[in-house]
PDB file of C-alpha atoms and ligand atoms in Angstrom:
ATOM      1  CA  UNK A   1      28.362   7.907  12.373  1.00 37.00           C
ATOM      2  CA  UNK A   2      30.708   7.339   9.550  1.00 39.00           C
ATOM      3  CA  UNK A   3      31.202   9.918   6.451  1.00 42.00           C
ATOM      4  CA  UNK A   4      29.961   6.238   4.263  1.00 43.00           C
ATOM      5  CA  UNK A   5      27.474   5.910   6.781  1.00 47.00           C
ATOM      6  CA  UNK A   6      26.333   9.455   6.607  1.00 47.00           C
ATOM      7  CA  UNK A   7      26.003   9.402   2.925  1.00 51.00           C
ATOM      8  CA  UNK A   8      23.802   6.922   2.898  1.00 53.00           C
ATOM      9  CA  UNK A   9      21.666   7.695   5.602  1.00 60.00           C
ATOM     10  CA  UNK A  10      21.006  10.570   3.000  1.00 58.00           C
ATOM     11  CA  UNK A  11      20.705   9.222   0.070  1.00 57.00           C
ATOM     12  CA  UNK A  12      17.875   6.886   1.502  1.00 55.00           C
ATOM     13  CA  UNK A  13      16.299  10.159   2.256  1.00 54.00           C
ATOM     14  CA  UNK A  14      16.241  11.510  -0.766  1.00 54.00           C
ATOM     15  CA  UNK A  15      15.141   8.227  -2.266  1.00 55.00           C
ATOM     16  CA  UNK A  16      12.309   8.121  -0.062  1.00 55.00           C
ATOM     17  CA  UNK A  17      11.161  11.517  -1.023  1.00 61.00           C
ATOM     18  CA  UNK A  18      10.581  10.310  -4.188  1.00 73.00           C
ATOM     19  CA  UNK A  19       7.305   9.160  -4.592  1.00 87.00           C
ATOM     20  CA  UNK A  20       8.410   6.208  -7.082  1.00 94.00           C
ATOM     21  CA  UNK A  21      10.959   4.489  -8.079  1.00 96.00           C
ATOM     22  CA  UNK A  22      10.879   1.255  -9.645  1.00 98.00           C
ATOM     23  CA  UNK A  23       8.457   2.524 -12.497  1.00 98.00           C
ATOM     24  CA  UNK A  24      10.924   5.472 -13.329  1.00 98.00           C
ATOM     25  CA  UNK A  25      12.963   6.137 -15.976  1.00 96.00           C
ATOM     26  CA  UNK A  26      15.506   7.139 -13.684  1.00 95.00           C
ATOM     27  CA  UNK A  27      15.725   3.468 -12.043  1.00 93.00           C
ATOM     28  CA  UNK A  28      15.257   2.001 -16.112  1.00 95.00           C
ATOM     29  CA  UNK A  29      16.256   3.991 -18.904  1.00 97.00           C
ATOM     30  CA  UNK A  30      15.023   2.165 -21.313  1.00 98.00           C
ATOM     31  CA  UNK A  31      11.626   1.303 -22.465  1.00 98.00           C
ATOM     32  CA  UNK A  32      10.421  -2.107 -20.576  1.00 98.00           C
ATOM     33  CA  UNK A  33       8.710  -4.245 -22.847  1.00 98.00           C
ATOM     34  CA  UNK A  34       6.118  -6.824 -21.316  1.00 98.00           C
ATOM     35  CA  UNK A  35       5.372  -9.692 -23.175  1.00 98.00           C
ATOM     36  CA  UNK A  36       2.282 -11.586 -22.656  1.00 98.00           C
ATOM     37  CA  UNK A  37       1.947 -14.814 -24.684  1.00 97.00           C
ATOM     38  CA  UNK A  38       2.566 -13.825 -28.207  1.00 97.00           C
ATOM     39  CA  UNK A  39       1.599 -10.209 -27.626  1.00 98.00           C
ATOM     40  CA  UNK A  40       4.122  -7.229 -26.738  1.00 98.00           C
ATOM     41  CA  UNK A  41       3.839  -4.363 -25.289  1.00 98.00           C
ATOM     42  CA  UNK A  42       6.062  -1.675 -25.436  1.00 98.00           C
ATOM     43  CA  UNK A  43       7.710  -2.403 -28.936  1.00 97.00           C
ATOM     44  CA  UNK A  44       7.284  -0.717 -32.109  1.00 97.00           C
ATOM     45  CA  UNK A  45       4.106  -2.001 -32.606  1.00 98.00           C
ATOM     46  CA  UNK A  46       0.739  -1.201 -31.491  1.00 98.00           C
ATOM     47  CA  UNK A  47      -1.363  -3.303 -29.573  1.00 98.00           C
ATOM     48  CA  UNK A  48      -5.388  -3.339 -29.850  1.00 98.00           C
ATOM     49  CA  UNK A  49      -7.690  -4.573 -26.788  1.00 99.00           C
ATOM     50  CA  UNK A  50     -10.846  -4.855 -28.213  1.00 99.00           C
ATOM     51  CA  UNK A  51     -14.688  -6.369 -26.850  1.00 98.00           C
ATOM     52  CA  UNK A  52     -17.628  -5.776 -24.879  1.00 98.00           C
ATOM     53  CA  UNK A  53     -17.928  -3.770 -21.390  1.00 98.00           C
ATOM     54  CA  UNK A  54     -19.055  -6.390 -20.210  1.00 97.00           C
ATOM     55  CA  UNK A  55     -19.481 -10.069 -20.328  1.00 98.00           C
ATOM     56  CA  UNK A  56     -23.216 -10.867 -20.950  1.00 97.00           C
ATOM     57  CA  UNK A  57     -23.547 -14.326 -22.545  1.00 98.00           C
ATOM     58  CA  UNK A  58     -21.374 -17.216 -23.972  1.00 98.00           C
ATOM     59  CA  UNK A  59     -22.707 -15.933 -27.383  1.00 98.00           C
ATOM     60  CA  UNK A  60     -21.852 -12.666 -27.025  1.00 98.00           C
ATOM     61  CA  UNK A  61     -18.401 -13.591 -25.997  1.00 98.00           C
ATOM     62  CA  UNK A  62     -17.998 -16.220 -28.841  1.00 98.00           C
ATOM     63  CA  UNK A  63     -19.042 -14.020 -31.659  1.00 98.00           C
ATOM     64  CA  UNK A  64     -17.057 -11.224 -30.384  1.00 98.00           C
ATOM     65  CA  UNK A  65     -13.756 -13.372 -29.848  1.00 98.00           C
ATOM     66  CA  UNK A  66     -14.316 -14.595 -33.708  1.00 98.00           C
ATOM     67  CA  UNK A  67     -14.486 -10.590 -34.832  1.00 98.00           C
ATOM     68  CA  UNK A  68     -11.254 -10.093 -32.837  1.00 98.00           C
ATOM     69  CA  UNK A  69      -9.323 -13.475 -34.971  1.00 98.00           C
ATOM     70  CA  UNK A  70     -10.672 -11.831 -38.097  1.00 98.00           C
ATOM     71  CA  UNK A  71      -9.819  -8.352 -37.967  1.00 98.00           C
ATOM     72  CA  UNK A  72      -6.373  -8.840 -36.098  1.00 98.00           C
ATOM     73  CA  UNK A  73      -6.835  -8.218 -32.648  1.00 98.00           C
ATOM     74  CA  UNK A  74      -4.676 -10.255 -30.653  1.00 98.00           C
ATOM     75  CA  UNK A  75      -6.603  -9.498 -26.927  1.00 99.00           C
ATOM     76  CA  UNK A  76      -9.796  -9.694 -26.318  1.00 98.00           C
ATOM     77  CA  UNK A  77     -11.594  -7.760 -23.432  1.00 98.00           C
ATOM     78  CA  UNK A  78     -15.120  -8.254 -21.438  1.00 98.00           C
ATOM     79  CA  UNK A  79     -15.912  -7.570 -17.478  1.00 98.00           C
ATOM     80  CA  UNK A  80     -16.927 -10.529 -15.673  1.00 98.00           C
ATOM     81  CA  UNK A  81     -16.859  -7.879 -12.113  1.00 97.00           C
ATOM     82  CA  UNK A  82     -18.053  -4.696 -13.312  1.00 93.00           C
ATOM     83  CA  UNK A  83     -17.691  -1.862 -10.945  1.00 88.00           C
ATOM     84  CA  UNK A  84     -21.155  -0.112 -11.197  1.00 89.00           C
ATOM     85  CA  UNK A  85     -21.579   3.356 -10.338  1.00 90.00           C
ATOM     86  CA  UNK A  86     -25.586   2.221  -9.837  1.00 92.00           C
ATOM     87  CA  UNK A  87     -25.418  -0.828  -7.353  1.00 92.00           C
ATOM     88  CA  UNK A  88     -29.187  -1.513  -9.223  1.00 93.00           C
ATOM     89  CA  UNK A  89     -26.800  -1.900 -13.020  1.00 93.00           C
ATOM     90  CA  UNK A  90     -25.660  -5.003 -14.352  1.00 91.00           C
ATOM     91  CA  UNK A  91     -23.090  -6.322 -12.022  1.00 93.00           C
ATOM     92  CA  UNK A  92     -21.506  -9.104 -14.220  1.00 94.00           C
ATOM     93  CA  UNK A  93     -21.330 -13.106 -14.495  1.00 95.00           C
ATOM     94  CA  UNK A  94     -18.120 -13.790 -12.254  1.00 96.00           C
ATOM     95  CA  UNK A  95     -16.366 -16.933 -12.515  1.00 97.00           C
ATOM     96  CA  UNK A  96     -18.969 -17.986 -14.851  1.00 97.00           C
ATOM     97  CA  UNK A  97     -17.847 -15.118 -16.970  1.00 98.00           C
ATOM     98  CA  UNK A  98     -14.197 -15.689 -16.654  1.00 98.00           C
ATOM     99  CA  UNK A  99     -14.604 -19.553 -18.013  1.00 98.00           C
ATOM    100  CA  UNK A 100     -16.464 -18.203 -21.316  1.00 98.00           C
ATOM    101  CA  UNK A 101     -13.677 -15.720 -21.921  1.00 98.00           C
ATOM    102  CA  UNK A 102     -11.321 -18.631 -21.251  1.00 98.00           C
ATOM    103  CA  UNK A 103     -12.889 -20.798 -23.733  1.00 98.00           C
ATOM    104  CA  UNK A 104     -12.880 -18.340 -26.103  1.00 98.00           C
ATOM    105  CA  UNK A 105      -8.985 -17.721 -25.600  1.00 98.00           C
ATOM    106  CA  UNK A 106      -8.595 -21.438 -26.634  1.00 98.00           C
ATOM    107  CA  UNK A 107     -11.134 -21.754 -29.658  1.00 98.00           C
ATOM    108  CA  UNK A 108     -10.118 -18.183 -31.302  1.00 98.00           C
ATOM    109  CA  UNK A 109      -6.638 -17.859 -29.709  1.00 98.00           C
ATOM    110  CA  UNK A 110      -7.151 -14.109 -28.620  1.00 98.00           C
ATOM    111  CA  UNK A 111      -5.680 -13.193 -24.842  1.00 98.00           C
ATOM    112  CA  UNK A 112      -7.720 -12.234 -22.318  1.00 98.00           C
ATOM    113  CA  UNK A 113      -7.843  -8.872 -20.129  1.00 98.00           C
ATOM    114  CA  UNK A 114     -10.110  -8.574 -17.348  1.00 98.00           C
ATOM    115  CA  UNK A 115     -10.680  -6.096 -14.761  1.00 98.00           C
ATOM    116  CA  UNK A 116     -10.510  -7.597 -10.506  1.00 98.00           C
ATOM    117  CA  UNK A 117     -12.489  -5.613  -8.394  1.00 97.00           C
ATOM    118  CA  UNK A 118     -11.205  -6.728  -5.002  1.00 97.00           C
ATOM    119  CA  UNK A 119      -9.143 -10.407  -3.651  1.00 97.00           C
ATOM    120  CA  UNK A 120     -11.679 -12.571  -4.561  1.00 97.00           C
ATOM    121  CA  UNK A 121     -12.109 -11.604  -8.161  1.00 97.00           C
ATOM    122  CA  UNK A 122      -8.482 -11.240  -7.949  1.00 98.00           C
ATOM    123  CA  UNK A 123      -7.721 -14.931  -7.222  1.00 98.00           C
ATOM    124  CA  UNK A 124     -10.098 -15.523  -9.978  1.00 98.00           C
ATOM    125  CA  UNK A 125      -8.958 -13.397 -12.800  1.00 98.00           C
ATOM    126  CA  UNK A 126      -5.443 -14.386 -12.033  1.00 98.00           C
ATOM    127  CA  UNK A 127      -6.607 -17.866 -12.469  1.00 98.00           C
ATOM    128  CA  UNK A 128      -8.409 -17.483 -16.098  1.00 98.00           C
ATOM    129  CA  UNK A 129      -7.307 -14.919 -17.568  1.00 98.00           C
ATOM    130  CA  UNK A 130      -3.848 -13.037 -18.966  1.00 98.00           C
ATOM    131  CA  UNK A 131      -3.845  -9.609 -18.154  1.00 98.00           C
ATOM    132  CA  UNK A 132      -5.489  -8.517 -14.633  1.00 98.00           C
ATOM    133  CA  UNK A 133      -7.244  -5.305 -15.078  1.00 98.00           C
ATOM    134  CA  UNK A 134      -7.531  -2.804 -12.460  1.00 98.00           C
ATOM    135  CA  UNK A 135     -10.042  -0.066 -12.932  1.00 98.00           C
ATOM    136  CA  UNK A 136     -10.187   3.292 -12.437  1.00 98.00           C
ATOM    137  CA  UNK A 137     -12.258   3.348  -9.516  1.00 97.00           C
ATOM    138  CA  UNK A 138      -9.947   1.079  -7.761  1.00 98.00           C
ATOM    139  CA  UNK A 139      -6.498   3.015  -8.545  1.00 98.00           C
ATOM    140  CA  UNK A 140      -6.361   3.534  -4.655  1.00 98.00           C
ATOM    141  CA  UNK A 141      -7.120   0.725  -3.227  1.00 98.00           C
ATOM    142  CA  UNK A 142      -4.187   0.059  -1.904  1.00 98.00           C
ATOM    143  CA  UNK A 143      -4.653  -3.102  -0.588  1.00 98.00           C
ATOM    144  CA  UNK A 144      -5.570  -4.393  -4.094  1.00 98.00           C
ATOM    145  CA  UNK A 145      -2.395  -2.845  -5.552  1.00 98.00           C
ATOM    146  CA  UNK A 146      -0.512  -5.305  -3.103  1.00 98.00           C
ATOM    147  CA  UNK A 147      -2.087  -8.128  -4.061  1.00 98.00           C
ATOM    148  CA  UNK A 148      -1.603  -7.603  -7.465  1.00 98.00           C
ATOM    149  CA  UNK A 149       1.549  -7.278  -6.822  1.00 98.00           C
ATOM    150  CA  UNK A 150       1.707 -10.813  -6.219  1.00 98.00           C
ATOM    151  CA  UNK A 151      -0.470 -12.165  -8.470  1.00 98.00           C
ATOM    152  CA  UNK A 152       2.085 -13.324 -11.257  1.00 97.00           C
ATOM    153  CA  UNK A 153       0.069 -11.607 -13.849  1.00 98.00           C
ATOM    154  CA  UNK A 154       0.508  -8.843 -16.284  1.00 98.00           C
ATOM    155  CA  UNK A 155      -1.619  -6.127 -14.758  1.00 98.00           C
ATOM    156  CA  UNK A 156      -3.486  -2.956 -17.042  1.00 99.00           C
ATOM    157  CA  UNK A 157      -3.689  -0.225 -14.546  1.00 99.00           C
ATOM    158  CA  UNK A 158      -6.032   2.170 -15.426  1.00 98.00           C
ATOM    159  CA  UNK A 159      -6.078   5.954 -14.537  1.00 98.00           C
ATOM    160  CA  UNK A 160      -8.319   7.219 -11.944  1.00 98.00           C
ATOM    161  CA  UNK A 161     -11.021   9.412 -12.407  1.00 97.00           C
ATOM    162  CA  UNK A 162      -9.599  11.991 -10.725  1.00 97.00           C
ATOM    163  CA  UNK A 163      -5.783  10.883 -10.063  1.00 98.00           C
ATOM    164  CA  UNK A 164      -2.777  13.212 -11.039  1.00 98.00           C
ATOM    165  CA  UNK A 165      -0.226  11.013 -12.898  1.00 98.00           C
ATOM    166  CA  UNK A 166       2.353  11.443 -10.199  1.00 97.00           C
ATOM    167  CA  UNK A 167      -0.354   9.262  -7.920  1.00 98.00           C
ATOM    168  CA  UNK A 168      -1.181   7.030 -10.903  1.00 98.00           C
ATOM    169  CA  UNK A 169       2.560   6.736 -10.881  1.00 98.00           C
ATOM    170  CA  UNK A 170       2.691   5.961  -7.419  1.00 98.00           C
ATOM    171  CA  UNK A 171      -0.128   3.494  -7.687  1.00 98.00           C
ATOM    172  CA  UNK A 172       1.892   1.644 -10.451  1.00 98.00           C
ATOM    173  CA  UNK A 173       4.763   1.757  -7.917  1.00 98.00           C
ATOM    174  CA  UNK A 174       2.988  -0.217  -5.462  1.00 98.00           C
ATOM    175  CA  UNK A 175       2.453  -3.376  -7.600  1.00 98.00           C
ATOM    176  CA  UNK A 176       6.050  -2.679  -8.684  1.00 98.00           C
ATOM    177  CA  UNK A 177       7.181  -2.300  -4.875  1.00 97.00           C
ATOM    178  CA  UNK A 178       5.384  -5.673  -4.195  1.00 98.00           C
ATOM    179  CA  UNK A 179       7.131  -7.784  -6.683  1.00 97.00           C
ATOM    180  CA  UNK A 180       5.456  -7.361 -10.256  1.00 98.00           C
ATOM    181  CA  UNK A 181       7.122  -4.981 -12.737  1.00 98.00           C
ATOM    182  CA  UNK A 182       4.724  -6.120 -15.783  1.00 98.00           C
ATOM    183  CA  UNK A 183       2.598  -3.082 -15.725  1.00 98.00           C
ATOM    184  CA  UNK A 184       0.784  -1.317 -18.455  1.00 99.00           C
ATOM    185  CA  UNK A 185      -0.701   2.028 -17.814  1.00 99.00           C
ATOM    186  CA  UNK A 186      -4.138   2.822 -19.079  1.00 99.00           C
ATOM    187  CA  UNK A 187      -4.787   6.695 -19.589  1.00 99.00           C
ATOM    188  CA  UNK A 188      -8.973   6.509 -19.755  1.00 98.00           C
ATOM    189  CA  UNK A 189     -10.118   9.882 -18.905  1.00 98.00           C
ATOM    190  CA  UNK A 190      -9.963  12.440 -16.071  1.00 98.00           C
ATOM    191  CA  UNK A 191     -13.495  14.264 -14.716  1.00 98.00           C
ATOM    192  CA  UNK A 192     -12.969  18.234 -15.749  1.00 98.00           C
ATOM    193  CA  UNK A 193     -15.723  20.737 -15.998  1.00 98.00           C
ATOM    194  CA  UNK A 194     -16.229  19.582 -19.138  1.00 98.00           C
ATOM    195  CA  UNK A 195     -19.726  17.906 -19.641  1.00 97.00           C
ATOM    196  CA  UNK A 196     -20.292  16.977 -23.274  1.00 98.00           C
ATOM    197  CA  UNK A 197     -17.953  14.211 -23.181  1.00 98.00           C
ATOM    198  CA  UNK A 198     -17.728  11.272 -20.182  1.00 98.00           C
ATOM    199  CA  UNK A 199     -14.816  12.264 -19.281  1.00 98.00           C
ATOM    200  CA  UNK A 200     -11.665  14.021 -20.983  1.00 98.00           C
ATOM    201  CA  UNK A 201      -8.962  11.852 -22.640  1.00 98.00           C
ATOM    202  CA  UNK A 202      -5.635  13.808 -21.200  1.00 98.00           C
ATOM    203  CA  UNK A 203      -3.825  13.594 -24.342  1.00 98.00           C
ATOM    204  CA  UNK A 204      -0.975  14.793 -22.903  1.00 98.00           C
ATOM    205  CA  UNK A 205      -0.349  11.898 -20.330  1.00 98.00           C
ATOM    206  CA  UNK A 206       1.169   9.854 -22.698  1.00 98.00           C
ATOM    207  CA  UNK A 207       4.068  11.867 -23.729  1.00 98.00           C
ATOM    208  CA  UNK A 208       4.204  12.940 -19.505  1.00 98.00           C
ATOM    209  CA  UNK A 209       4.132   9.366 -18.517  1.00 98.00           C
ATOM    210  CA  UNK A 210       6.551   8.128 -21.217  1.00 98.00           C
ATOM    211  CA  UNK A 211       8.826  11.024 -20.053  1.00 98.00           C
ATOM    212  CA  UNK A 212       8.554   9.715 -16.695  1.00 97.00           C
ATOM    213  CA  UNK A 213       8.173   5.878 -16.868  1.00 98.00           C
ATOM    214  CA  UNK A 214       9.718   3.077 -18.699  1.00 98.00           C
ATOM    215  CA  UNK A 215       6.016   1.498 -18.817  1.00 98.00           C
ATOM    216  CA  UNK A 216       4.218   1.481 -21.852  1.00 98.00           C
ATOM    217  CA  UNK A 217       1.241   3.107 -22.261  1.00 98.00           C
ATOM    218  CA  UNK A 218      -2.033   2.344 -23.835  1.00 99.00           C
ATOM    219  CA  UNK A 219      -5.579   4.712 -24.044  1.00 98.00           C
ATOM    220  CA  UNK A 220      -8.894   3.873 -23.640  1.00 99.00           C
ATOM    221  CA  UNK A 221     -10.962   6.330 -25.899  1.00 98.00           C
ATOM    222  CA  UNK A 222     -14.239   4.564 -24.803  1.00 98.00           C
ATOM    223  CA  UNK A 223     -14.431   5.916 -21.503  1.00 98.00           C
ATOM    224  CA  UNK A 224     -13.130   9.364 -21.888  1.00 98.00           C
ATOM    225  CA  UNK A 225     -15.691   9.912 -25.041  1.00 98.00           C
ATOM    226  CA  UNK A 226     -18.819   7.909 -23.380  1.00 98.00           C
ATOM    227  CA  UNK A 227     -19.985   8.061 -27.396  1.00 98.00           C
ATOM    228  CA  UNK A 228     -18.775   5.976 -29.727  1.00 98.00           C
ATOM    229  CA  UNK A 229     -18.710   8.159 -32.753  1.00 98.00           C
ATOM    230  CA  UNK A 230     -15.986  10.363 -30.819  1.00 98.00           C
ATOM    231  CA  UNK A 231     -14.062   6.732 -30.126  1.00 98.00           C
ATOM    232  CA  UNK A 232     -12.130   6.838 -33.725  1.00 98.00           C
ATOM    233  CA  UNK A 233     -10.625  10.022 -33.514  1.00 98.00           C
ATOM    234  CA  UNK A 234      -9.123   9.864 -30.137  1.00 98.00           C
ATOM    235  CA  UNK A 235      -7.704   6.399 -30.802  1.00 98.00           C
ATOM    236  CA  UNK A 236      -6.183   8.039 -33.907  1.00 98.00           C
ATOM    237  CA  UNK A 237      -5.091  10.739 -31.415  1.00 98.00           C
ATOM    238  CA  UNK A 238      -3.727   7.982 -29.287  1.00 98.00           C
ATOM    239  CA  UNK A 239      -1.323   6.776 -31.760  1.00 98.00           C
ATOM    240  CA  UNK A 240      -0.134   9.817 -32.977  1.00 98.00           C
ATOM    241  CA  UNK A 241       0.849  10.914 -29.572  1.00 98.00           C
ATOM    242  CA  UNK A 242       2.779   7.705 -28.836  1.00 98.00           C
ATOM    243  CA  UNK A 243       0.637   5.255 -26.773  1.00 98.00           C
ATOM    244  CA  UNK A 244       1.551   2.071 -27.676  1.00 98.00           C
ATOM    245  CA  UNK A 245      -1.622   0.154 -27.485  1.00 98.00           C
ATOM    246  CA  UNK A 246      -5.490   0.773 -27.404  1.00 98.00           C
ATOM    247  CA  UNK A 247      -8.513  -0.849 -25.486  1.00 99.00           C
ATOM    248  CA  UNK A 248     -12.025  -0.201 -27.518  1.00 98.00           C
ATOM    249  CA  UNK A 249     -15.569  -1.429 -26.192  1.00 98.00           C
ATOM    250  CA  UNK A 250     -17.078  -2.909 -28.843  1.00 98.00           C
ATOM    251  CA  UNK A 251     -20.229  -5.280 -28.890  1.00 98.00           C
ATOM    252  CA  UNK A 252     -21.841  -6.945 -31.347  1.00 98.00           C
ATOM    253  CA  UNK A 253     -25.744  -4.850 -30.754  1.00 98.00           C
ATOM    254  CA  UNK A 254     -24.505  -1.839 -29.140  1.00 98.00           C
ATOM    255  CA  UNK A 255     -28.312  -1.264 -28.654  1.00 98.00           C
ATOM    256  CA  UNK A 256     -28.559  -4.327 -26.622  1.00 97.00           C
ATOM    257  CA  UNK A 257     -25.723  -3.780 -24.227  1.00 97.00           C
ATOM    258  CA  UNK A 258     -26.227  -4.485 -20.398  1.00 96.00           C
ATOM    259  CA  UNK A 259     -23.155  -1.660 -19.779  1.00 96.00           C
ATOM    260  CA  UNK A 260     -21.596   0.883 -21.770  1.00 97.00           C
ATOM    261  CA  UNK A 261     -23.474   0.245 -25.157  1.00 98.00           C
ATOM    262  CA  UNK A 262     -23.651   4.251 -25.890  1.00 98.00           C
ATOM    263  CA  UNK A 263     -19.863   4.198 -26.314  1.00 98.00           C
ATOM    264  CA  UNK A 264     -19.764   0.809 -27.473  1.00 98.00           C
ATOM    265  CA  UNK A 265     -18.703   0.278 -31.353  1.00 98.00           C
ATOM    266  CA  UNK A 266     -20.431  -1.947 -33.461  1.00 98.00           C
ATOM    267  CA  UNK A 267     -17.845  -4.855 -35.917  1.00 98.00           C
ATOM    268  CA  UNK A 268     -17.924  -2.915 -39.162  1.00 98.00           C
ATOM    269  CA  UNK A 269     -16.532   0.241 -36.589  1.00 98.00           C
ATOM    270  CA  UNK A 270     -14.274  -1.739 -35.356  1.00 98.00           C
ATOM    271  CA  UNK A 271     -13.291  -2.840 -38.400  1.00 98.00           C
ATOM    272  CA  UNK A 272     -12.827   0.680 -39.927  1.00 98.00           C
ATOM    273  CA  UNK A 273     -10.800   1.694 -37.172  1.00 98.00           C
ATOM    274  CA  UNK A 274      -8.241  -0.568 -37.834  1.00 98.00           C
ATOM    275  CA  UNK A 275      -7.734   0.583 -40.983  1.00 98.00           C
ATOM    276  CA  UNK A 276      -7.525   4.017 -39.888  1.00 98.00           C
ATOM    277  CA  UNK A 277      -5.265   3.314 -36.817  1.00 98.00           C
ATOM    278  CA  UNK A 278      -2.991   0.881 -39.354  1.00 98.00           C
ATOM    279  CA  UNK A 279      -2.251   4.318 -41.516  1.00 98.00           C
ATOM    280  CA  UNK A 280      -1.722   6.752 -37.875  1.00 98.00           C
ATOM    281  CA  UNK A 281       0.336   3.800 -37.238  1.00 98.00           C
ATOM    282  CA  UNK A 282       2.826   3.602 -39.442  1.00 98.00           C
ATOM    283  CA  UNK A 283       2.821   7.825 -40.264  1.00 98.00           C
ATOM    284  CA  UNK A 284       4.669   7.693 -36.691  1.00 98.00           C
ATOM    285  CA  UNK A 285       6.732   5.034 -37.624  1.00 98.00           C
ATOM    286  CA  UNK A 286       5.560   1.796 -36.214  1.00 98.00           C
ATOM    287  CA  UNK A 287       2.880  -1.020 -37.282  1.00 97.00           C
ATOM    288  CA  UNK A 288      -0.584  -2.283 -35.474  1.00 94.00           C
TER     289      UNK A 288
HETATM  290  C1  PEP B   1     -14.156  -0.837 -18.085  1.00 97.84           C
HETATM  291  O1  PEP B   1     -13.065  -1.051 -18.645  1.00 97.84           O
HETATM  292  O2  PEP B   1     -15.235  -1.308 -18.498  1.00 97.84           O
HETATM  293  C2  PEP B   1     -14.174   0.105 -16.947  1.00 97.84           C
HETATM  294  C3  PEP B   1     -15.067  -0.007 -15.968  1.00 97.84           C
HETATM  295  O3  PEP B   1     -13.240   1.046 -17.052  1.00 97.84           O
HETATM  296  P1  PEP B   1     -12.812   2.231 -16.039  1.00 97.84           P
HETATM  297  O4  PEP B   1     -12.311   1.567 -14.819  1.00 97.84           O
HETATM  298  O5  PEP B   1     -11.753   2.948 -16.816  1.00 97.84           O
HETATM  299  O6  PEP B   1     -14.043   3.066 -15.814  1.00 97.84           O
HETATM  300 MN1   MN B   2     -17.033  -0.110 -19.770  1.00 97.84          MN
END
């Protein structure tokens, strides 16, 4: 073997050791900015996800697509395949659900992001919608990851429940490793011992995972809080700590809610934490 050839024989090694690459800061200094539509991610400016758990009706959908156009957020979000922890819950509309979030991308010009449970939904959310989401319950399924990976869509990875952020790295690497760099990590809460909250927002991800990757990150404060009065102040956590976007359940009845109404915020909420996020916003420098 040659001294060249030796030298890269190791080099491969001690690439391979690491357990990503392509989503490191290492391999891209700089922060990547994704760019769906009009919407970016990754710049100075924050972006807010916004809508229901879960897609329920072409009302629903409508009126909460019209709340989005009026208080400035640019992507709208709703389930059409929810992963259900009860297999007896609400298990969403499916394609049917995909074509009322796609009408209401072309009658209130929002974006939509929308989580694909397996390849199935996956062909079908890359077909209606903008950004595929992948949930936390499906961080490891890596067979999905590989797909989406091919999909040609901007994909929202989520955290898993329980995932370290080296393997919610790793996940990210492996739609990254099978062709799609446009990636947007989504810390949602981790399980800990603690009970009174759903789960616990891991504040500290977002300056780890900014540290690490060139990704942007956004936080979901729904699902680590599980209430919505707690909602607000993590968001304005969020921001302060650097995320650069946020995805908040809202619905118009939170009462009425076939998933996640507990944590769900009601319009004038919504509305109220715009304001709020606006002000954490620019106190760090940048704009919502
Ligand atoms: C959701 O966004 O409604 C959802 C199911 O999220 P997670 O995968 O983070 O639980
Ligand atoms: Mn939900």
């Amino acid at each position: 073997m040659s001294w060249v050839g030796a030298t890269e024989t190791a080099e491969a090694v001690v690439a391979a050791r690491k357990p990503y690459k392509l989503v490191s800061r290492d391999f891209h200094p700089e922060d990547s900015v994704i760019r769906v539509g009009d919407v970016v991610f990754g710049s100075s400016k924050v972006v807010v996800m916004s809508g229901p758990c879960a897609v329920e009706s072409r009302e629903q959908v409508m009126e909460s697509a019209a709340f989005m156009q009026h208080v400035g957020v640019p992507v709208l979000r709703g389930g059409a395949y929810k992963p259900r922890t009860s297999p007896y819950s609400f298990q969403g509309m499916a394609v049917e659900g995909l074509k009322i979030l796609a009408e209401a991308r072309e009658r209130y010009g929002v974006l939509i992001v929308t989580e694909a449970v397996d390849h199935e939904s996956l062909a079908n959310v890359a077909e209606w919608a903008d950004i595929v989401q992948i949930g936390a319950r499906n961080m490891q399924n890596f067979e999905l990851l590989k797909a989406v990976g091919q999909c040609g869509k901007a994909v929202l990875l989520k955290r898993g429940l329980a995932a370290t952020i080296d393997e919610w790295l790793m996940a990210a690497e492996y739609i990254a490793a099978h062709g799609n760099l446009n990636i947007i990590l989504c810390e949602r809460g981790i399980r800990t011992y603690e009970t009174k909250t759903r789960n616990t927002l891991d504040i500290s991800a977002v300056p780890v995972v900014k540290q690490l990757s060139h990704l942007p990150v956004v936080i979901d404060p729904s699902h680590a809080a599980g209430q919505w009065q707690w909602v607000a102040p993590l968001a304005r956590a969020g921001i302060a700590a650097g995320a650069d976007g946020l995805i908040i359940e809202t619905h118009p009845n939170p009462a009425e809610a076939l998933s996640d109404g507990p944590q769900s915020l009601n319009f004038r909420h919504l509305e109220e934490l715009m304001h709020e996020a606006q002000l954490i916003a620019q106190a760090v420098g940048r704009t919502l």
